[in-house]
Coordinates of C-alpha atoms in Angstrom, one line a residue:
M1 CA 108.2 44.4 -53.0
K2 CA 105.1 46.2 -51.8
K3 CA 103.7 46.0 -55.3
Y4 CA 104.0 42.2 -55.4
I5 CA 102.3 41.9 -52.0
V6 CA 99.4 44.0 -53.3
Y7 CA 99.1 41.8 -56.4
I8 CA 99.1 38.6 -54.3
G9 CA 96.5 40.1 -52.0
I10 CA 94.2 41.0 -54.9
L11 CA 94.6 37.5 -56.4
V12 CA 93.7 35.8 -53.1
V13 CA 90.7 38.0 -52.5
G14 CA 89.6 37.4 -56.1
M15 CA 89.9 33.7 -55.7
L16 CA 87.9 33.8 -52.5
L17 CA 85.2 35.9 -54.1
G18 CA 85.1 33.7 -57.2
S19 CA 84.8 30.5 -55.1
W20 CA 82.0 32.0 -53.1
F21 CA 80.1 33.3 -56.1
F22 CA 80.5 30.4 -58.5
G23 CA 80.0 27.8 -55.7
Y24 CA 76.7 29.4 -54.7
S25 CA 75.6 29.7 -58.3
G26 CA 76.3 26.0 -58.9
S27 CA 74.3 24.9 -56.0
K28 CA 71.5 27.1 -57.0
E29 CA 71.4 25.6 -60.5
T30 CA 71.7 22.0 -59.3
S31 CA 68.8 22.1 -56.9
P32 CA 66.2 22.9 -59.6
K33 CA 67.6 20.2 -61.9
H34 CA 67.1 17.6 -59.1
S35 CA 63.6 18.8 -58.5
E36 CA 62.8 18.6 -62.2
V37 CA 64.0 15.0 -62.4
T38 CA 61.8 14.2 -59.4
V39 CA 58.7 15.7 -61.0
E40 CA 59.4 13.9 -64.3
K41 CA 59.5 10.5 -62.6
E42 CA 56.3 11.1 -60.5
M43 CA 53.1 9.8 -62.2
W44 CA 49.5 10.7 -61.6
T45 CA 46.4 8.5 -61.8
C46 CA 42.7 8.5 -61.2
S47 CA 41.5 6.7 -58.1
M48 CA 38.4 5.6 -60.1
H49 CA 40.2 4.7 -63.3
P50 CA 43.7 3.3 -62.5
Q51 CA 44.4 2.7 -66.2
I52 CA 44.8 6.5 -66.5
M53 CA 48.5 7.4 -66.0
K54 CA 49.8 11.0 -66.6
S55 CA 53.1 12.6 -65.9
E56 CA 51.5 15.7 -64.3
P57 CA 48.5 16.5 -62.1
G58 CA 45.1 17.4 -63.7
D59 CA 41.6 16.0 -64.3
C60 CA 40.7 12.5 -65.2
P61 CA 39.6 12.5 -68.9
I62 CA 36.8 9.9 -68.1
C63 CA 35.1 11.2 -64.9
G64 CA 36.7 14.7 -64.4
M65 CA 38.0 13.8 -60.9
D66 CA 41.4 15.2 -59.7
L67 CA 44.3 12.9 -60.4
I68 CA 46.3 11.7 -57.4
P69 CA 49.9 10.5 -57.1
A70 CA 50.2 7.0 -58.4
A71 CA 52.4 5.9 -55.5
S72 CA 49.7 6.8 -53.0
S73 CA 47.2 4.4 -54.6
A74 CA 49.4 1.5 -55.6
E75 CA 50.0 0.3 -52.0
G76 CA 53.0 -1.7 -53.3
L77 CA 50.7 -4.3 -55.1
L78 CA 51.4 -6.0 -58.3
A79 CA 49.4 -5.0 -61.4
N80 CA 46.6 -7.5 -61.1
Q81 CA 46.3 -7.4 -57.3
F82 CA 43.8 -5.4 -55.3
K83 CA 43.0 -4.8 -51.7
L84 CA 39.7 -4.6 -49.7
S85 CA 39.1 -2.7 -46.6
E86 CA 38.5 -4.6 -43.3
N87 CA 35.0 -3.0 -43.2
A88 CA 34.2 -4.4 -46.7
M89 CA 35.4 -7.8 -45.7
A90 CA 33.2 -7.9 -42.7
L91 CA 30.2 -6.4 -44.4
A92 CA 30.2 -8.9 -47.2
N93 CA 31.1 -11.8 -44.9
I94 CA 34.0 -12.8 -47.1
Q95 CA 35.5 -16.2 -46.1
T96 CA 38.5 -18.1 -47.4
T97 CA 39.6 -21.6 -47.4
M98 CA 42.8 -23.5 -48.2
V99 CA 43.1 -25.6 -51.3
G100 CA 43.4 -29.2 -50.3
T101 CA 43.6 -32.7 -51.7
T102 CA 41.4 -35.8 -51.5
N103 CA 42.1 -39.3 -52.7
T104 CA 40.0 -40.1 -55.8
E105 CA 40.1 -43.9 -55.2
E106 CA 36.6 -43.9 -53.8
K107 CA 33.9 -41.3 -53.8
A108 CA 30.1 -41.2 -53.9
V109 CA 27.8 -39.1 -56.1
N110 CA 24.2 -38.4 -55.0
L111 CA 21.5 -38.2 -57.6
S112 CA 17.8 -37.1 -57.4
G113 CA 15.1 -39.0 -59.2
K114 CA 11.6 -40.3 -59.4
I115 CA 9.9 -43.7 -59.5
S116 CA 7.9 -44.3 -62.7
I117 CA 6.1 -47.1 -64.4
N118 CA 8.2 -49.7 -66.2
A119 CA 7.2 -48.9 -69.8
D120 CA 8.5 -52.3 -70.9
E121 CA 5.9 -54.0 -68.7
T122 CA 2.8 -52.1 -69.9
A123 CA -0.1 -53.3 -72.1
I124 CA -3.1 -51.7 -73.9
Q125 CA -6.7 -53.0 -73.8
P126 CA -7.9 -52.0 -77.3
A127 CA -11.3 -52.1 -78.9
H128 CA -11.8 -54.7 -81.7
F129 CA -14.8 -53.2 -83.4
N130 CA -16.5 -49.8 -83.8
G131 CA -19.2 -48.8 -81.4
R132 CA -20.4 -46.7 -78.5
I133 CA -19.7 -47.4 -74.8
E134 CA -22.9 -48.0 -72.9
K135 CA -21.2 -48.9 -69.7
L136 CA -17.5 -48.7 -68.7
Y137 CA -16.6 -50.8 -65.6
I138 CA -13.0 -49.5 -65.3
T139 CA -13.3 -46.0 -63.8
S140 CA -10.3 -45.4 -61.6
L141 CA -6.6 -45.1 -62.2
G142 CA -4.7 -47.6 -60.1
E143 CA -7.5 -50.1 -60.2
R144 CA -6.5 -53.7 -60.6
V145 CA -7.6 -55.5 -63.7
Y146 CA -7.5 -59.2 -64.2
K147 CA -7.5 -61.1 -67.5
G148 CA -11.0 -62.2 -68.4
Q149 CA -12.7 -59.5 -66.4
K150 CA -15.7 -57.7 -67.9
V151 CA -14.6 -54.1 -68.6
A152 CA -17.3 -52.6 -70.8
D153 CA -20.7 -53.0 -72.6
I154 CA -20.6 -51.8 -76.2
Y155 CA -23.4 -51.1 -78.7
S156 CA -22.2 -51.6 -82.3
P157 CA -24.4 -51.3 -85.4
E158 CA -21.8 -53.3 -87.2
L159 CA -22.3 -56.3 -84.9
V160 CA -26.1 -56.0 -85.1
A161 CA -26.0 -56.4 -88.9
A162 CA -23.4 -59.2 -88.6
Q163 CA -25.6 -61.1 -86.1
Q164 CA -28.5 -61.1 -88.6
E165 CA -26.1 -62.6 -91.2
L166 CA -24.9 -65.2 -88.7
I167 CA -28.5 -66.3 -87.8
T168 CA -29.3 -66.7 -91.5
A169 CA -26.1 -68.6 -92.2
N170 CA -26.8 -70.9 -89.2
E171 CA -30.1 -71.9 -90.8
L172 CA -28.2 -72.7 -94.1
K173 CA -25.4 -74.4 -92.2
E174 CA -26.1 -77.8 -93.6
S175 CA -26.2 -76.8 -97.2
Q176 CA -23.6 -73.9 -97.0
P177 CA -21.1 -74.7 -94.3
E178 CA -18.4 -72.5 -95.7
L179 CA -20.7 -69.5 -95.5
F180 CA -21.4 -70.1 -91.9
K181 CA -17.7 -70.7 -91.1
A182 CA -16.7 -67.4 -92.7
I183 CA -19.3 -65.3 -90.9
H184 CA -18.5 -67.0 -87.6
Q185 CA -14.8 -66.2 -88.1
K186 CA -15.6 -62.5 -88.3
F187 CA -17.0 -62.6 -84.8
K188 CA -13.8 -64.4 -83.6
N189 CA -11.8 -61.6 -85.2
W190 CA -13.9 -59.1 -83.2
M191 CA -13.1 -61.1 -80.1
V192 CA -16.8 -62.0 -79.7
H193 CA -17.1 -65.7 -79.0
G194 CA -18.1 -68.1 -76.3
P195 CA -21.4 -67.8 -74.3
Q196 CA -22.3 -64.4 -76.0
L197 CA -22.3 -65.9 -79.5
E198 CA -23.8 -69.2 -78.4
E199 CA -26.8 -67.3 -77.0
V200 CA -27.4 -65.6 -80.3
L201 CA -27.2 -68.9 -82.2
R202 CA -29.5 -70.7 -79.7
T203 CA -32.2 -68.1 -79.4
G204 CA -32.0 -66.6 -82.9
N205 CA -32.4 -63.2 -81.3
V206 CA -30.1 -60.2 -82.1
K207 CA -28.2 -58.7 -79.1
T208 CA -28.1 -54.9 -79.0
S209 CA -24.8 -54.8 -76.9
F210 CA -21.8 -57.0 -76.4
A211 CA -19.4 -57.1 -73.4
I212 CA -15.7 -56.6 -73.8
Y213 CA -13.5 -58.8 -71.6
A214 CA -9.9 -57.8 -70.6
H215 CA -7.2 -59.8 -72.2
V216 CA -4.5 -58.0 -70.2
D217 CA -3.6 -58.1 -66.5
G218 CA -2.2 -55.3 -64.4
V219 CA -2.9 -51.9 -62.7
V220 CA -4.7 -49.3 -64.7
S221 CA -2.3 -46.4 -65.5
E222 CA -4.4 -44.6 -68.1
I223 CA -8.1 -44.5 -69.2
A224 CA -8.8 -43.2 -72.7
V225 CA -12.6 -43.3 -72.8
S226 CA -15.7 -42.8 -70.7
D227 CA -19.4 -43.8 -70.8
G228 CA -21.1 -42.7 -74.0
A229 CA -17.8 -42.3 -75.9
H230 CA -17.4 -43.8 -79.4
I231 CA -14.6 -46.3 -79.9
M232 CA -12.8 -47.5 -83.0
D233 CA -11.3 -50.8 -83.9
G234 CA -7.7 -50.9 -82.6
K235 CA -8.0 -47.8 -80.4
S236 CA -7.1 -47.9 -76.7
I237 CA -9.7 -48.2 -74.1
F238 CA -7.3 -48.2 -71.1
K239 CA -3.7 -49.0 -70.4
V240 CA -2.3 -51.2 -67.6
A241 CA 1.1 -51.6 -66.0
N242 CA 2.7 -54.4 -64.2
L243 CA 4.1 -52.9 -61.0
N244 CA 6.1 -55.9 -60.0
S245 CA 9.0 -53.9 -61.4
V246 CA 9.4 -50.1 -61.7
W247 CA 11.9 -47.6 -63.1
A248 CA 13.9 -45.2 -61.0
N249 CA 14.8 -42.3 -63.3
F250 CA 17.6 -39.9 -62.3
D251 CA 18.8 -36.6 -63.8
V252 CA 22.5 -36.6 -64.5
Y253 CA 24.0 -33.2 -65.2
E254 CA 26.2 -32.6 -68.2
H255 CA 29.5 -32.4 -66.3
Q256 CA 28.7 -35.7 -64.5
I257 CA 28.0 -37.9 -67.5
D258 CA 31.4 -39.4 -67.8
R259 CA 31.2 -40.7 -64.3
F260 CA 28.5 -43.3 -65.0
K261 CA 28.2 -46.4 -67.1
I262 CA 25.7 -49.2 -67.6
G263 CA 26.1 -51.9 -65.0
Q264 CA 27.1 -49.6 -62.1
R265 CA 25.5 -50.5 -58.8
I266 CA 23.4 -47.8 -57.2
K267 CA 21.8 -47.6 -53.7
I268 CA 18.3 -46.0 -53.7
K269 CA 16.3 -44.6 -50.8
T270 CA 12.8 -43.0 -50.6
N271 CA 11.3 -40.7 -48.1
A272 CA 8.6 -43.3 -47.4
T273 CA 11.1 -46.0 -46.6
S274 CA 14.1 -44.1 -45.4
H275 CA 15.1 -47.0 -43.2
K276 CA 15.4 -49.3 -46.2
A277 CA 17.7 -49.1 -49.2
Y278 CA 17.1 -50.7 -52.5
T279 CA 20.0 -51.9 -54.7
G280 CA 19.9 -51.9 -58.5
V281 CA 22.2 -51.4 -61.5
V282 CA 22.2 -48.8 -64.1
S283 CA 20.3 -50.3 -67.1
F284 CA 20.1 -47.3 -69.4
I285 CA 21.7 -43.9 -70.0
D286 CA 20.0 -41.6 -72.5
P287 CA 22.2 -40.9 -75.4
V288 CA 20.5 -37.6 -76.0
L289 CA 21.0 -34.5 -73.8
N290 CA 17.9 -32.6 -72.7
Q291 CA 18.5 -29.1 -74.1
Q292 CA 16.4 -27.3 -71.5
T293 CA 17.6 -29.0 -68.3
R294 CA 21.1 -29.9 -69.6
T295 CA 20.7 -33.4 -68.2
V296 CA 20.5 -36.9 -69.4
N297 CA 18.2 -39.6 -68.0
L298 CA 19.8 -42.5 -66.1
R299 CA 17.5 -45.5 -65.5
V300 CA 17.5 -48.3 -62.9
V301 CA 15.0 -51.2 -62.9
L302 CA 13.9 -52.2 -59.4
E303 CA 12.0 -55.2 -58.2
N304 CA 8.7 -54.2 -56.6
K305 CA 6.7 -57.3 -55.8
N306 CA 5.5 -56.0 -52.5
G307 CA 4.3 -52.7 -54.1
A308 CA 6.3 -50.5 -51.7
L309 CA 7.6 -48.3 -54.6
K310 CA 4.9 -46.1 -56.0
P311 CA 5.1 -44.4 -59.3
G312 CA 5.7 -40.7 -58.7
M313 CA 7.7 -41.2 -55.5
F314 CA 10.9 -39.0 -55.2
V315 CA 14.1 -41.0 -54.6
T316 CA 17.7 -40.4 -54.0
G317 CA 20.4 -42.6 -55.5
T318 CA 24.0 -43.0 -54.3
V319 CA 26.7 -44.3 -56.6
A320 CA 30.1 -45.2 -55.2
L321 CA 32.7 -44.3 -57.8
K322 CA 35.8 -46.3 -57.9
E323 CA 38.3 -45.0 -60.4
M324 CA 41.5 -46.4 -61.8
E325 CA 43.6 -43.5 -60.7
T326 CA 44.7 -43.3 -57.0
E327 CA 46.6 -40.1 -57.2
E328 CA 45.4 -37.2 -55.0
T329 CA 43.3 -34.5 -56.7
L330 CA 43.0 -30.8 -55.8
R331 CA 39.4 -30.0 -54.7
I332 CA 37.6 -26.7 -53.9
P333 CA 34.0 -25.8 -52.9
A334 CA 31.7 -24.9 -55.8
S335 CA 30.9 -21.6 -54.1
A336 CA 34.5 -20.5 -54.8
I337 CA 34.1 -20.7 -58.6
L338 CA 32.7 -18.1 -61.0
W339 CA 31.7 -19.1 -64.6
T340 CA 31.7 -16.9 -67.7
G341 CA 30.5 -19.7 -70.1
K342 CA 34.1 -20.2 -71.4
R343 CA 36.2 -19.6 -68.3
S344 CA 36.2 -20.6 -64.7
V345 CA 37.8 -18.2 -62.2
V346 CA 38.5 -18.1 -58.5
Y347 CA 40.0 -15.3 -56.3
Q348 CA 43.2 -16.1 -54.4
K349 CA 44.2 -14.3 -51.2
V350 CA 47.9 -13.6 -52.0
H351 CA 48.9 -12.0 -48.7
A352 CA 49.0 -14.0 -45.4
T353 CA 47.9 -11.1 -43.1
E354 CA 46.4 -8.5 -45.5
P355 CA 43.1 -8.7 -47.5
V356 CA 44.9 -8.7 -50.9
F357 CA 43.4 -10.7 -53.7
E358 CA 44.1 -11.7 -57.3
M359 CA 42.0 -13.5 -59.9
R360 CA 43.1 -16.9 -61.1
E361 CA 41.7 -18.9 -64.0
V362 CA 41.3 -22.6 -63.3
V363 CA 40.4 -25.7 -65.3
L364 CA 37.7 -27.8 -63.7
G365 CA 37.3 -31.5 -63.5
N366 CA 34.4 -33.5 -62.3
K367 CA 31.9 -32.3 -59.6
T368 CA 31.1 -34.5 -56.6
N369 CA 28.2 -33.0 -54.5
D370 CA 29.3 -29.4 -53.9
V371 CA 33.0 -29.9 -54.6
Y372 CA 35.0 -29.5 -57.9
E373 CA 38.2 -31.1 -58.9
I374 CA 40.8 -28.6 -60.0
L375 CA 43.0 -29.8 -62.9
E376 CA 45.0 -26.6 -63.5
G377 CA 45.4 -23.2 -61.9
L378 CA 45.9 -23.8 -58.2
S379 CA 48.3 -25.5 -55.9
V380 CA 48.0 -27.2 -52.5
G381 CA 48.0 -24.6 -49.7
D382 CA 46.6 -21.7 -51.9
E383 CA 44.1 -19.6 -50.0
I384 CA 41.0 -18.8 -52.0
V385 CA 37.7 -17.0 -51.4
M386 CA 34.8 -19.5 -50.7
N387 CA 32.1 -17.1 -49.6
G388 CA 31.4 -13.6 -51.0
T389 CA 33.1 -14.4 -54.3
F390 CA 30.8 -12.1 -56.2
T391 CA 31.6 -9.3 -53.9
V392 CA 35.4 -9.7 -54.4
D393 CA 34.7 -9.9 -58.2
A394 CA 32.8 -6.6 -58.0
A395 CA 35.8 -5.0 -56.2
A396 CA 38.2 -6.2 -58.9
Q397 CA 35.9 -4.6 -61.6
L398 CA 35.7 -1.3 -59.7
Q399 CA 39.5 -1.2 -59.3
G400 CA 40.2 -2.0 -62.9
K401 CA 41.8 -5.4 -62.2
K402 CA 41.3 -8.7 -64.0
S403 CA 37.8 -10.0 -63.2
M404 CA 35.3 -12.6 -64.2
M405 CA 34.0 -10.6 -67.2
N406 CA 37.1 -8.6 -67.8
K407 CA 39.9 -10.9 -68.7
K408 CA 42.5 -8.3 -69.5
G409 CA 41.7 -5.9 -66.7
G410 CA 41.0 -2.1 -66.9
K411 CA 38.1 -0.4 -65.4
T412 CA 34.7 -1.3 -67.0
L413 CA 32.7 1.9 -67.6
T414 CA 29.6 2.3 -65.5
G415 CA 26.7 4.6 -66.1
H416 CA 28.2 8.0 -65.1
E417 CA 31.6 7.1 -66.5
A418 CA 30.1 6.4 -69.9
H419 CA 28.5 9.8 -70.0
V420 CA 31.7 11.9 -70.0
G421 CA 29.8 15.0 -70.9
M422 CA 28.0 15.1 -67.5
N423 CA 29.2 17.8 -65.0
M424 CA 30.5 15.4 -62.4
P425 CA 31.9 16.8 -59.2
T426 CA 35.6 16.4 -58.7
S427 CA 37.6 15.2 -55.7
S428 CA 41.1 15.9 -54.6
S429 CA 41.6 12.8 -52.5
S430 CA 41.2 9.1 -53.0
D431 CA 39.4 9.0 -49.6
D432 CA 36.3 10.3 -51.4
V433 CA 36.1 7.2 -53.7
L434 CA 33.9 4.4 -52.5
K435 CA 35.7 1.1 -52.1
S436 CA 34.0 -2.0 -53.4
N437 CA 30.9 -3.0 -51.3
E438 CA 31.7 -0.5 -48.6
R439 CA 28.3 0.5 -47.2
I440 CA 27.5 4.2 -47.4
Q441 CA 25.4 5.6 -44.5
V442 CA 22.4 7.4 -45.9
A443 CA 19.1 8.7 -44.5
S444 CA 16.5 6.1 -43.6
A445 CA 14.1 8.0 -45.8
F446 CA 16.3 7.4 -48.8
Q447 CA 16.4 3.7 -48.0
E448 CA 12.6 3.6 -47.8
Q449 CA 12.4 5.1 -51.3
L450 CA 14.8 2.4 -52.5
H451 CA 12.6 -0.2 -50.8
V452 CA 9.7 0.9 -52.9
I453 CA 11.7 0.3 -56.1
Y454 CA 12.9 -3.0 -54.7
E455 CA 9.3 -4.2 -54.3
D456 CA 8.7 -3.3 -58.0
Y457 CA 11.8 -5.4 -58.8
I458 CA 10.5 -8.4 -56.9
V459 CA 7.2 -8.2 -58.8
I460 CA 9.1 -8.4 -62.0
K461 CA 11.2 -11.3 -60.7
N462 CA 8.1 -13.2 -59.6
A463 CA 6.4 -12.6 -62.9
L464 CA 9.3 -14.0 -64.8
T465 CA 9.2 -17.2 -62.7
K466 CA 5.6 -17.6 -63.9
D467 CA 6.4 -16.8 -67.5
D468 CA 4.1 -13.8 -67.2
S469 CA 5.4 -11.2 -69.7
E470 CA 2.4 -8.9 -69.3
T471 CA 3.0 -8.3 -65.6
V472 CA 6.7 -7.7 -66.3
V473 CA 5.8 -4.8 -68.6
V474 CA 3.4 -3.3 -66.0
A475 CA 5.8 -3.6 -63.1
S476 CA 8.7 -2.2 -65.1
K477 CA 6.6 0.9 -65.9
T478 CA 5.8 1.3 -62.2
L479 CA 9.5 0.9 -61.3
L480 CA 10.3 3.8 -63.8
Q481 CA 7.8 6.0 -62.1
N482 CA 9.1 5.3 -58.6
L483 CA 12.7 6.0 -59.8
T484 CA 11.7 9.6 -60.6
K485 CA 10.3 10.0 -57.1
V486 CA 13.7 9.2 -55.3
N487 CA 14.8 12.4 -53.6
M488 CA 18.5 12.8 -54.3
K489 CA 18.6 15.8 -51.8
L490 CA 18.6 13.1 -49.1
L491 CA 22.2 12.2 -50.2
T492 CA 24.5 14.6 -48.4
E493 CA 27.8 13.0 -49.2
K494 CA 29.4 13.5 -52.6
K495 CA 30.4 9.8 -53.1
A496 CA 26.8 8.7 -52.2
H497 CA 25.5 11.1 -54.9
Q498 CA 27.9 9.8 -57.5
Q499 CA 27.0 6.1 -56.7
W500 CA 23.3 6.7 -57.0
M501 CA 23.6 8.8 -60.2
S502 CA 25.6 5.9 -61.8
A503 CA 23.1 3.3 -60.7
K504 CA 20.0 5.3 -61.6
I505 CA 21.2 5.6 -65.2
D506 CA 21.6 1.8 -65.5
L507 CA 18.3 1.1 -63.7
E508 CA 16.4 3.5 -65.9
A509 CA 17.9 2.0 -69.1
M510 CA 17.1 -1.6 -68.2
A511 CA 13.6 -0.8 -66.9
K512 CA 12.7 1.0 -70.2
L513 CA 13.9 -2.0 -72.2
L514 CA 11.8 -4.3 -70.0
A515 CA 8.7 -2.1 -70.4
A516 CA 9.1 -2.0 -74.1
S517 CA 9.7 -5.8 -74.5
K518 CA 6.9 -8.4 -74.8
E519 CA 9.0 -11.5 -75.4
I520 CA 9.7 -13.4 -72.2
E521 CA 13.2 -14.5 -73.2
E522 CA 14.2 -10.9 -74.2
Q523 CA 12.8 -9.7 -70.9
R524 CA 15.0 -12.2 -69.0
T525 CA 18.1 -10.8 -70.8
H526 CA 17.2 -7.3 -69.7
F527 CA 16.4 -8.5 -66.2
K528 CA 19.9 -9.9 -65.8
K529 CA 21.4 -6.4 -66.4
L530 CA 18.7 -4.8 -64.2
S531 CA 19.7 -7.3 -61.4
M532 CA 23.4 -6.5 -61.7
A533 CA 22.6 -2.8 -61.2
F534 CA 20.2 -3.4 -58.3
I535 CA 22.7 -5.7 -56.5
K536 CA 25.2 -2.9 -56.4
V537 CA 22.5 -0.5 -55.1
I538 CA 21.5 -2.8 -52.3
Q539 CA 25.1 -3.6 -51.4
V540 CA 26.0 0.1 -51.2
F541 CA 22.9 1.7 -49.6
G542 CA 20.9 -1.1 -48.1
I543 CA 17.1 -1.1 -47.8
Q544 CA 16.6 -2.0 -44.1
E545 CA 15.8 -5.6 -45.0
K546 CA 17.6 -8.9 -45.4
V547 CA 18.0 -9.6 -49.2
Y548 CA 19.3 -12.8 -50.7
Q549 CA 21.5 -12.7 -53.7
Q550 CA 21.0 -15.8 -55.8
H551 CA 22.9 -17.3 -58.8
C552 CA 22.2 -19.8 -61.5
P553 CA 25.3 -20.9 -63.5
M554 CA 23.2 -22.4 -66.3
S555 CA 21.3 -19.1 -67.1
D556 CA 22.1 -17.1 -70.2
S557 CA 23.5 -20.0 -72.2
N558 CA 25.6 -21.2 -69.3
K559 CA 27.2 -17.7 -68.7
G560 CA 25.4 -17.5 -65.4
A561 CA 23.1 -14.9 -64.0
D562 CA 22.2 -13.3 -60.6
W563 CA 19.1 -12.0 -59.1
L564 CA 17.7 -10.7 -55.7
S565 CA 15.1 -12.3 -53.6
S566 CA 13.3 -11.6 -50.3
E567 CA 13.4 -15.3 -49.3
K568 CA 16.1 -17.9 -49.1
K569 CA 14.2 -20.4 -51.2
V570 CA 15.4 -20.4 -54.8
I571 CA 12.8 -19.7 -57.5
N572 CA 14.6 -19.1 -60.7
P573 CA 13.3 -16.2 -62.9
Y574 CA 15.5 -17.1 -65.9
F575 CA 13.9 -20.5 -66.7
G576 CA 10.4 -20.2 -65.3
K577 CA 8.5 -23.4 -64.9
T578 CA 11.2 -25.4 -66.8
M579 CA 13.8 -25.2 -64.1
L580 CA 12.2 -23.4 -61.2
T581 CA 14.6 -24.4 -58.4
C582 CA 17.9 -24.2 -60.3
G583 CA 20.4 -22.0 -58.4
E584 CA 21.8 -21.2 -55.0
V585 CA 22.2 -18.3 -52.5
T586 CA 25.6 -16.7 -53.0
Q587 CA 25.3 -13.8 -50.6
I588 CA 23.0 -12.4 -47.9
I589 CA 22.9 -8.6 -47.9
E590 CA 21.6 -6.9 -44.7

């Protein structure tokens, strides 16, 4: 009996020991497996290049920065969404508006134009024989000329010889009347008749000069000759215009053409008579588009019997558009839209209380004043960026999201990113990465050095507005020299150093291309990229001066281009004298 009790005791003790031992071992093995599963599921990314995703920590293969946990950078956003800091929102003065509707039953379009002479009511006073002008009595543009008025005295060897023939034929008139008639007819063809010719026949003396009398009536609009000039049969002496009616010529942009038709009523005002409006109808729309201005000419004939409308006057025309459709149309400010030449995009604020944005492609309709119709891409109540759109687009590019020039998303390589071989400093936290357009505080001495480069940039910009390619070359070389003088030791923060290194590479590359180019259009292409780099520099560092960022959607074959200016007035460097004022201020950087 005792033996069975001992066996039972040993069995119980063994079971207790086994339970303790194997239970402990099982828990010990399970914990590492759970940990391994957690590690396998955690992904790592680069704060500068969100397209990089790895299953374990390490360095970014593009810039060498330490990877961070993907969850810490995602902020719960969808793939194409991105977020701006409150500081960046305030700094760039980003404003939004709600997409609304307007009724298209009746709208008005304003056009700019100029009064010109009615070409259908002009006439030329020609010369009817060869000779030399001894005295011209019409000397001023705008002078009134009446039919029958003496306008010039002409010496003509041809008429001197013909007079001698006429005098001889007159003596033989009785016996050879046909000869006299033929020679007399020559003078009529030369428009020499009446008292002048009768005097020659009566006295038998040859005249050395003949007067020309006007056979047109109007206001002199062009004088083709002067005293002592030689004239030829059929050539113009002067041109006159009948100003009882004038033309008002307006420029209609390409996207507006389908809004107009011949016969439409248009209300016209001038600065000289702002209290009075003239009413006319569209009489002509040019079938050919001007390739340089991308406009067509729209013409209105106006009565002008009192002479109040002077050729050369600037006028504004207002056309009330009544369309067949009465349905409501979505409309947004033109400042909200970015163009790429093929696509039109806006940025929608997708969170009611947080500055979270997403790019949306839209299809544009007609433009009325500074407002576009939206045919596709938005809905009533959508909140979109209307001021600071370029700033938001830059943020999208930096964060690798879909943007104006990057349809599929993914970070676009900048200067330092493209040079992978450079020994770039690394960072272990996303806090060291600059968010889009977030101003970095730097020493005022560094800003002063940037200001010197900015002044060189302005010289280049001003030269392009004047089509002065030689000054562009000289100023670009000066900019390159001043770039080398920037003291990077003034940048104490790592992120400031990285931003400047990236920008400097781009600035140097574009400045070298500008300095080596002599063709003005090629220089403008390089200037666009120089401007893109400089805009980022000014936004990030500042230069202790108010700078105006300006944009022309028609530049670079309608792809659009930006530039910087020290003044609010738009003077376009991409078209020069052709379209000097095309563009608008899109952002003020202070």
